[in-house]
Amino acid sequence: MDYLEIVGKQKLSGEITISGAKNAALPVVAATILSDQEVTLTNLPDVVDIRTLIRLLGMLGGEVKHDKTVAVINNGSITSTKAIYEIVSQMRASILVLGSLLTRFGECEVSLPGGCAIGQRPIDLHLKALEAMGAAIEIKGGYVRAEAPNGLHGAKIIFDKITVGGTENIIMAAALAHGTTEIINAAREPEVVQLCEMIAQAGVSVEGIGTGTITIEGTGGKPLVFADPIEIIPDRIEAGTYLCAGAITHSEITLNKVNQEHIQASLDKLESMGCSFTIEKERITIHPAKQLKPVSIITTEYPGFPTDMQAQFMAVASIVEEGESLIEERLFENRFMHVSELNRLGTDIWLKGNTAAVRPVKELNGAVVMATDLRASSALVLAALAANGVTQVKRIYHLDRGYDNLEGKLSALGADITRKSDR
Ligand code: EPZ
């Protein structure tokens, strides 16, 4: 099993380029099922989750030529609509094929994704919305079986909770449905915007892109022809993670290919902690704080502070000069798995319900720690960069799901980090 070995306290410098966003690429790959023509996707992140979803398309009968950051996909040849457990259990976002398979083929069987370390991750809102569009849904043997033999029809969908995946599944379902679908309380994340734009550029009428109310006129079952190539937007969470690397090591580093608007919440919080920035179009340079200050964070849906940056900021908050930081996690019920591992590096973090109190410590010390989920892994790496001595971060298969060449990028910035293997 691979692990990362990090010798801390190195100053970072220089610049790196941010990869395409995993959470934008996944719905875009799923949406290619809405077409029976070839489409080219570029700027894909070279991460396990994308490889997994593309492998699923192949298993369904799609033709895919995938080389790291470019994929040429033709789903005209799909013969199966069963997304099996073996794939979906590896990557819960495979549930994103539900809406596109159902609306294109009138039936599909998708394994229930199962939970993950950060929470139960139900899909009840996805299923309720598809039923409102005319789907017959049955859950049996761990699979969602969905049928709509005459296709889906438009409906007014009110999500009583904002769900990124739920919004994306319904956008894809609505694209080929008969009539108009209105999604109220829709997610507004940049990845949802990219999906809407991809479908709109294929000639589907989509109103309210980027707002909480999206209205889609379906094609009535006619597959889409996408305007390609479709270039995946930069990864706002990867960019935020590297800005935190600059902050926690008191280093000045530059990121290329960043969309400032997408990371504004993280920039604001780092500024409140004493950092400053030079921003020129898609390039951002972080100037470290002379003295890092504590921070108060509540995670919420976009454009609020992203839950996917919560663990990384907890690492930075652990080494401020003085003052307690408070971090409240409002989206997931169990997204503090990184706390006990960070405390093994010497942080002083206390949990009370869904709030973490981060008390400052003078120093962190290297240790063997274990990653538990994707963003927790990156928080452990950040803390290791600031710790005395050697840290080994185990179970980094979590990291490989969503960070493209993290150790290569950190090494390019001057970190002492190497990938080793237990075997
Ligand atoms: C997406 O997950 C992201 N994943 C997550 O990123 C991110 O943390 C999350 O959105 C929130 O921003 C991808 O985009 C692939 P949700 P998703 O549906 O769509 C509850 C990462 O690190 N809910 O917006 O699964 C749910 O339990 C990952 O890259 C229901 O109750 O998140 C959660 O509490 C981790 N019923 C809240 O809503 C449902 O039917 C938000 O979930 C659906 C969701």
PDB file of N, CA, C and O in Angstrom, residues 28-60:
ATOM      1  N   VAL A  28     -19.904  15.930 -16.030  1.00  0.00           N
ATOM      2  CA  VAL A  28     -19.723  16.111 -17.482  1.00  0.00           C
ATOM      3  C   VAL A  28     -19.562  14.747 -18.152  1.00  0.00           C
ATOM      4  O   VAL A  28     -20.191  14.459 -19.176  1.00  0.00           O
ATOM      5  N   VAL A  29     -18.751  13.858 -17.556  1.00  0.00           N
ATOM      6  CA  VAL A  29     -18.584  12.502 -18.121  1.00  0.00           C
ATOM      7  C   VAL A  29     -19.934  11.782 -18.116  1.00  0.00           C
ATOM      8  O   VAL A  29     -20.333  11.168 -19.108  1.00  0.00           O
ATOM      9  N   ALA A  30     -20.681  11.896 -17.020  1.00  0.00           N
ATOM     10  CA  ALA A  30     -21.997  11.226 -16.950  1.00  0.00           C
ATOM     11  C   ALA A  30     -22.936  11.793 -18.011  1.00  0.00           C
ATOM     12  O   ALA A  30     -23.714  11.060 -18.633  1.00  0.00           O
ATOM     13  N   ALA A  31     -22.845  13.081 -18.272  1.00  0.00           N
ATOM     14  CA  ALA A  31     -23.759  13.723 -19.225  1.00  0.00           C
ATOM     15  C   ALA A  31     -23.481  13.300 -20.667  1.00  0.00           C
ATOM     16  O   ALA A  31     -24.356  13.426 -21.536  1.00  0.00           O
ATOM     17  N   THR A  32     -22.303  12.739 -20.929  1.00  0.00           N
ATOM     18  CA  THR A  32     -22.031  12.281 -22.316  1.00  0.00           C
ATOM     19  C   THR A  32     -22.981  11.148 -22.699  1.00  0.00           C
ATOM     20  O   THR A  32     -23.186  10.877 -23.872  1.00  0.00           O
ATOM     21  N   ILE A  33     -23.608  10.527 -21.695  1.00  0.00           N
ATOM     22  CA  ILE A  33     -24.593   9.452 -21.974  1.00  0.00           C
ATOM     23  C   ILE A  33     -25.820  10.029 -22.683  1.00  0.00           C
ATOM     24  O   ILE A  33     -26.550   9.337 -23.385  1.00  0.00           O
ATOM     25  N   LEU A  34     -26.019  11.333 -22.559  1.00  0.00           N
ATOM     26  CA  LEU A  34     -27.183  11.979 -23.180  1.00  0.00           C
ATOM     27  C   LEU A  34     -27.017  12.095 -24.700  1.00  0.00           C
ATOM     28  O   LEU A  34     -27.938  12.512 -25.397  1.00  0.00           O
ATOM     29  N   SER A  35     -25.826  11.742 -25.207  1.00  0.00           N
ATOM     30  CA  SER A  35     -25.571  11.869 -26.642  1.00  0.00           C
ATOM     31  C   SER A  35     -25.253  10.512 -27.264  1.00  0.00           C
ATOM     32  O   SER A  35     -24.728   9.630 -26.575  1.00  0.00           O
ATOM     33  N   ASP A  36     -25.562  10.361 -28.554  1.00  0.00           N
ATOM     34  CA  ASP A  36     -25.130   9.127 -29.258  1.00  0.00           C
ATOM     35  C   ASP A  36     -24.055   9.460 -30.281  1.00  0.00           C
ATOM     36  O   ASP A  36     -23.813   8.720 -31.223  1.00  0.00           O
ATOM     37  N   GLN A  37     -23.435  10.637 -30.077  1.00  0.00           N
ATOM     38  CA  GLN A  37     -22.332  11.055 -30.969  1.00  0.00           C
ATOM     39  C   GLN A  37     -21.038  11.155 -30.165  1.00  0.00           C
ATOM     40  O   GLN A  37     -21.066  11.232 -28.949  1.00  0.00           O
ATOM     41  N   GLU A  38     -19.937  11.266 -30.900  1.00  0.00           N
ATOM     42  CA  GLU A  38     -18.625  11.406 -30.240  1.00  0.00           C
ATOM     43  C   GLU A  38     -18.478  12.812 -29.651  1.00  0.00           C
ATOM     44  O   GLU A  38     -18.912  13.799 -30.254  1.00  0.00           O
ATOM     45  N   VAL A  39     -17.873  12.868 -28.461  1.00  0.00           N
ATOM     46  CA  VAL A  39     -17.599  14.170 -27.837  1.00  0.00           C
ATOM     47  C   VAL A  39     -16.234  14.095 -27.157  1.00  0.00           C
ATOM     48  O   VAL A  39     -15.857  13.051 -26.612  1.00  0.00           O
ATOM     49  N   THR A  40     -15.489  15.200 -27.254  1.00  0.00           N
ATOM     50  CA  THR A  40     -14.144  15.251 -26.658  1.00  0.00           C
ATOM     51  C   THR A  40     -14.139  16.133 -25.416  1.00  0.00           C
ATOM     52  O   THR A  40     -14.651  17.255 -25.430  1.00  0.00           O
ATOM     53  N   LEU A  41     -13.585  15.583 -24.340  1.00  0.00           N
ATOM     54  CA  LEU A  41     -13.452  16.323 -23.073  1.00  0.00           C
ATOM     55  C   LEU A  41     -11.974  16.603 -22.846  1.00  0.00           C
ATOM     56  O   LEU A  41     -11.134  15.709 -23.022  1.00  0.00           O
ATOM     57  N   THR A  42     -11.645  17.857 -22.491  1.00  0.00           N
ATOM     58  CA  THR A  42     -10.232  18.193 -22.234  1.00  0.00           C
ATOM     59  C   THR A  42     -10.076  18.765 -20.822  1.00  0.00           C
ATOM     60  O   THR A  42     -11.067  19.104 -20.173  1.00  0.00           O
ATOM     61  N   ASN A  43      -8.797  18.842 -20.386  1.00  0.00           N
ATOM     62  CA  ASN A  43      -8.462  19.346 -19.039  1.00  0.00           C
ATOM     63  C   ASN A  43      -9.100  18.493 -17.944  1.00  0.00           C
ATOM     64  O   ASN A  43      -9.439  18.983 -16.871  1.00  0.00           O
ATOM     65  N   LEU A  44      -9.245  17.166 -18.224  1.00  0.00           N
ATOM     66  CA  LEU A  44      -9.716  16.267 -17.164  1.00  0.00           C
ATOM     67  C   LEU A  44      -8.601  16.120 -16.127  1.00  0.00           C
ATOM     68  O   LEU A  44      -7.422  16.061 -16.495  1.00  0.00           O
ATOM     69  N   PRO A  45      -8.917  16.038 -14.850  1.00  0.00           N
ATOM     70  CA  PRO A  45      -7.865  15.737 -13.873  1.00  0.00           C
ATOM     71  C   PRO A  45      -7.475  14.268 -14.003  1.00  0.00           C
ATOM     72  O   PRO A  45      -8.354  13.423 -14.261  1.00  0.00           O
ATOM     73  N   ASP A  46      -6.189  13.986 -13.846  1.00  0.00           N
ATOM     74  CA  ASP A  46      -5.735  12.591 -13.968  1.00  0.00           C
ATOM     75  C   ASP A  46      -5.842  11.945 -12.588  1.00  0.00           C
ATOM     76  O   ASP A  46      -4.848  11.848 -11.846  1.00  0.00           O
ATOM     77  N   VAL A  47      -7.068  11.580 -12.202  1.00  0.00           N
ATOM     78  CA  VAL A  47      -7.326  11.029 -10.855  1.00  0.00           C
ATOM     79  C   VAL A  47      -8.152   9.747 -10.965  1.00  0.00           C
ATOM     80  O   VAL A  47      -8.845   9.512 -11.969  1.00  0.00           O
ATOM     81  N   VAL A  48      -8.120   8.950  -9.898  1.00  0.00           N
ATOM     82  CA  VAL A  48      -8.771   7.636  -9.920  1.00  0.00           C
ATOM     83  C   VAL A  48     -10.263   7.750 -10.190  1.00  0.00           C
ATOM     84  O   VAL A  48     -10.828   6.989 -10.982  1.00  0.00           O
ATOM     85  N   ASP A  49     -10.934   8.710  -9.561  1.00  0.00           N
ATOM     86  CA  ASP A  49     -12.400   8.791  -9.721  1.00  0.00           C
ATOM     87  C   ASP A  49     -12.811   8.976 -11.184  1.00  0.00           C
ATOM     88  O   ASP A  49     -13.820   8.400 -11.617  1.00  0.00           O
ATOM     89  N   ILE A  50     -12.034   9.727 -11.940  1.00  0.00           N
ATOM     90  CA  ILE A  50     -12.389   9.941 -13.351  1.00  0.00           C
ATOM     91  C   ILE A  50     -12.148   8.651 -14.129  1.00  0.00           C
ATOM     92  O   ILE A  50     -12.983   8.218 -14.939  1.00  0.00           O
ATOM     93  N   ARG A  51     -11.037   7.982 -13.814  1.00  0.00           N
ATOM     94  CA  ARG A  51     -10.745   6.714 -14.506  1.00  0.00           C
ATOM     95  C   ARG A  51     -11.852   5.687 -14.206  1.00  0.00           C
ATOM     96  O   ARG A  51     -12.298   4.952 -15.077  1.00  0.00           O
ATOM     97  N   THR A  52     -12.330   5.705 -12.962  1.00  0.00           N
ATOM     98  CA  THR A  52     -13.384   4.750 -12.563  1.00  0.00           C
ATOM     99  C   THR A  52     -14.667   5.006 -13.344  1.00  0.00           C
ATOM    100  O   THR A  52     -15.286   4.090 -13.876  1.00  0.00           O
ATOM    101  N   LEU A  53     -15.080   6.267 -13.423  1.00  0.00           N
ATOM    102  CA  LEU A  53     -16.347   6.581 -14.114  1.00  0.00           C
ATOM    103  C   LEU A  53     -16.219   6.296 -15.619  1.00  0.00           C
ATOM    104  O   LEU A  53     -17.156   5.768 -16.233  1.00  0.00           O
ATOM    105  N   ILE A  54     -15.066   6.574 -16.175  1.00  0.00           N
ATOM    106  CA  ILE A  54     -14.878   6.297 -17.605  1.00  0.00           C
ATOM    107  C   ILE A  54     -14.882   4.792 -17.841  1.00  0.00           C
ATOM    108  O   ILE A  54     -15.449   4.293 -18.817  1.00  0.00           O
ATOM    109  N   ARG A  55     -14.338   4.038 -16.864  1.00  0.00           N
ATOM    110  CA  ARG A  55     -14.361   2.569 -16.990  1.00  0.00           C
ATOM    111  C   ARG A  55     -15.821   2.074 -16.968  1.00  0.00           C
ATOM    112  O   ARG A  55     -16.223   1.189 -17.703  1.00  0.00           O
ATOM    113  N   LEU A  56     -16.641   2.741 -16.161  1.00  0.00           N
ATOM    114  CA  LEU A  56     -18.058   2.350 -16.091  1.00  0.00           C
ATOM    115  C   LEU A  56     -18.717   2.551 -17.461  1.00  0.00           C
ATOM    116  O   LEU A  56     -19.466   1.690 -17.940  1.00  0.00           O
ATOM    117  N   LEU A  57     -18.428   3.658 -18.130  1.00  0.00           N
ATOM    118  CA  LEU A  57     -19.010   3.899 -19.464  1.00  0.00           C
ATOM    119  C   LEU A  57     -18.629   2.764 -20.410  1.00  0.00           C
ATOM    120  O   LEU A  57     -19.452   2.256 -21.163  1.00  0.00           O
ATOM    121  N   GLY A  58     -17.367   2.352 -20.317  1.00  0.00           N
ATOM    122  CA  GLY A  58     -16.916   1.240 -21.169  1.00  0.00           C
ATOM    123  C   GLY A  58     -17.686  -0.033 -20.873  1.00  0.00           C
ATOM    124  O   GLY A  58     -18.088  -0.770 -21.779  1.00  0.00           O
ATOM    125  N   MET A  59     -17.946  -0.275 -19.570  1.00  0.00           N
ATOM    126  CA  MET A  59     -18.677  -1.503 -19.168  1.00  0.00           C
ATOM    127  C   MET A  59     -20.109  -1.463 -19.683  1.00  0.00           C
ATOM    128  O   MET A  59     -20.743  -2.484 -19.909  1.00  0.00           O
ATOM    129  N   LEU A  60     -20.658  -0.263 -19.859  1.00  0.00           N
ATOM    130  CA  LEU A  60     -22.030  -0.132 -20.349  1.00  0.00           C
ATOM    131  C   LEU A  60     -22.077  -0.274 -21.873  1.00  0.00           C
ATOM    132  O   LEU A  60     -23.150  -0.371 -22.455  1.00  0.00           O
TER     133      LEU A  60
END
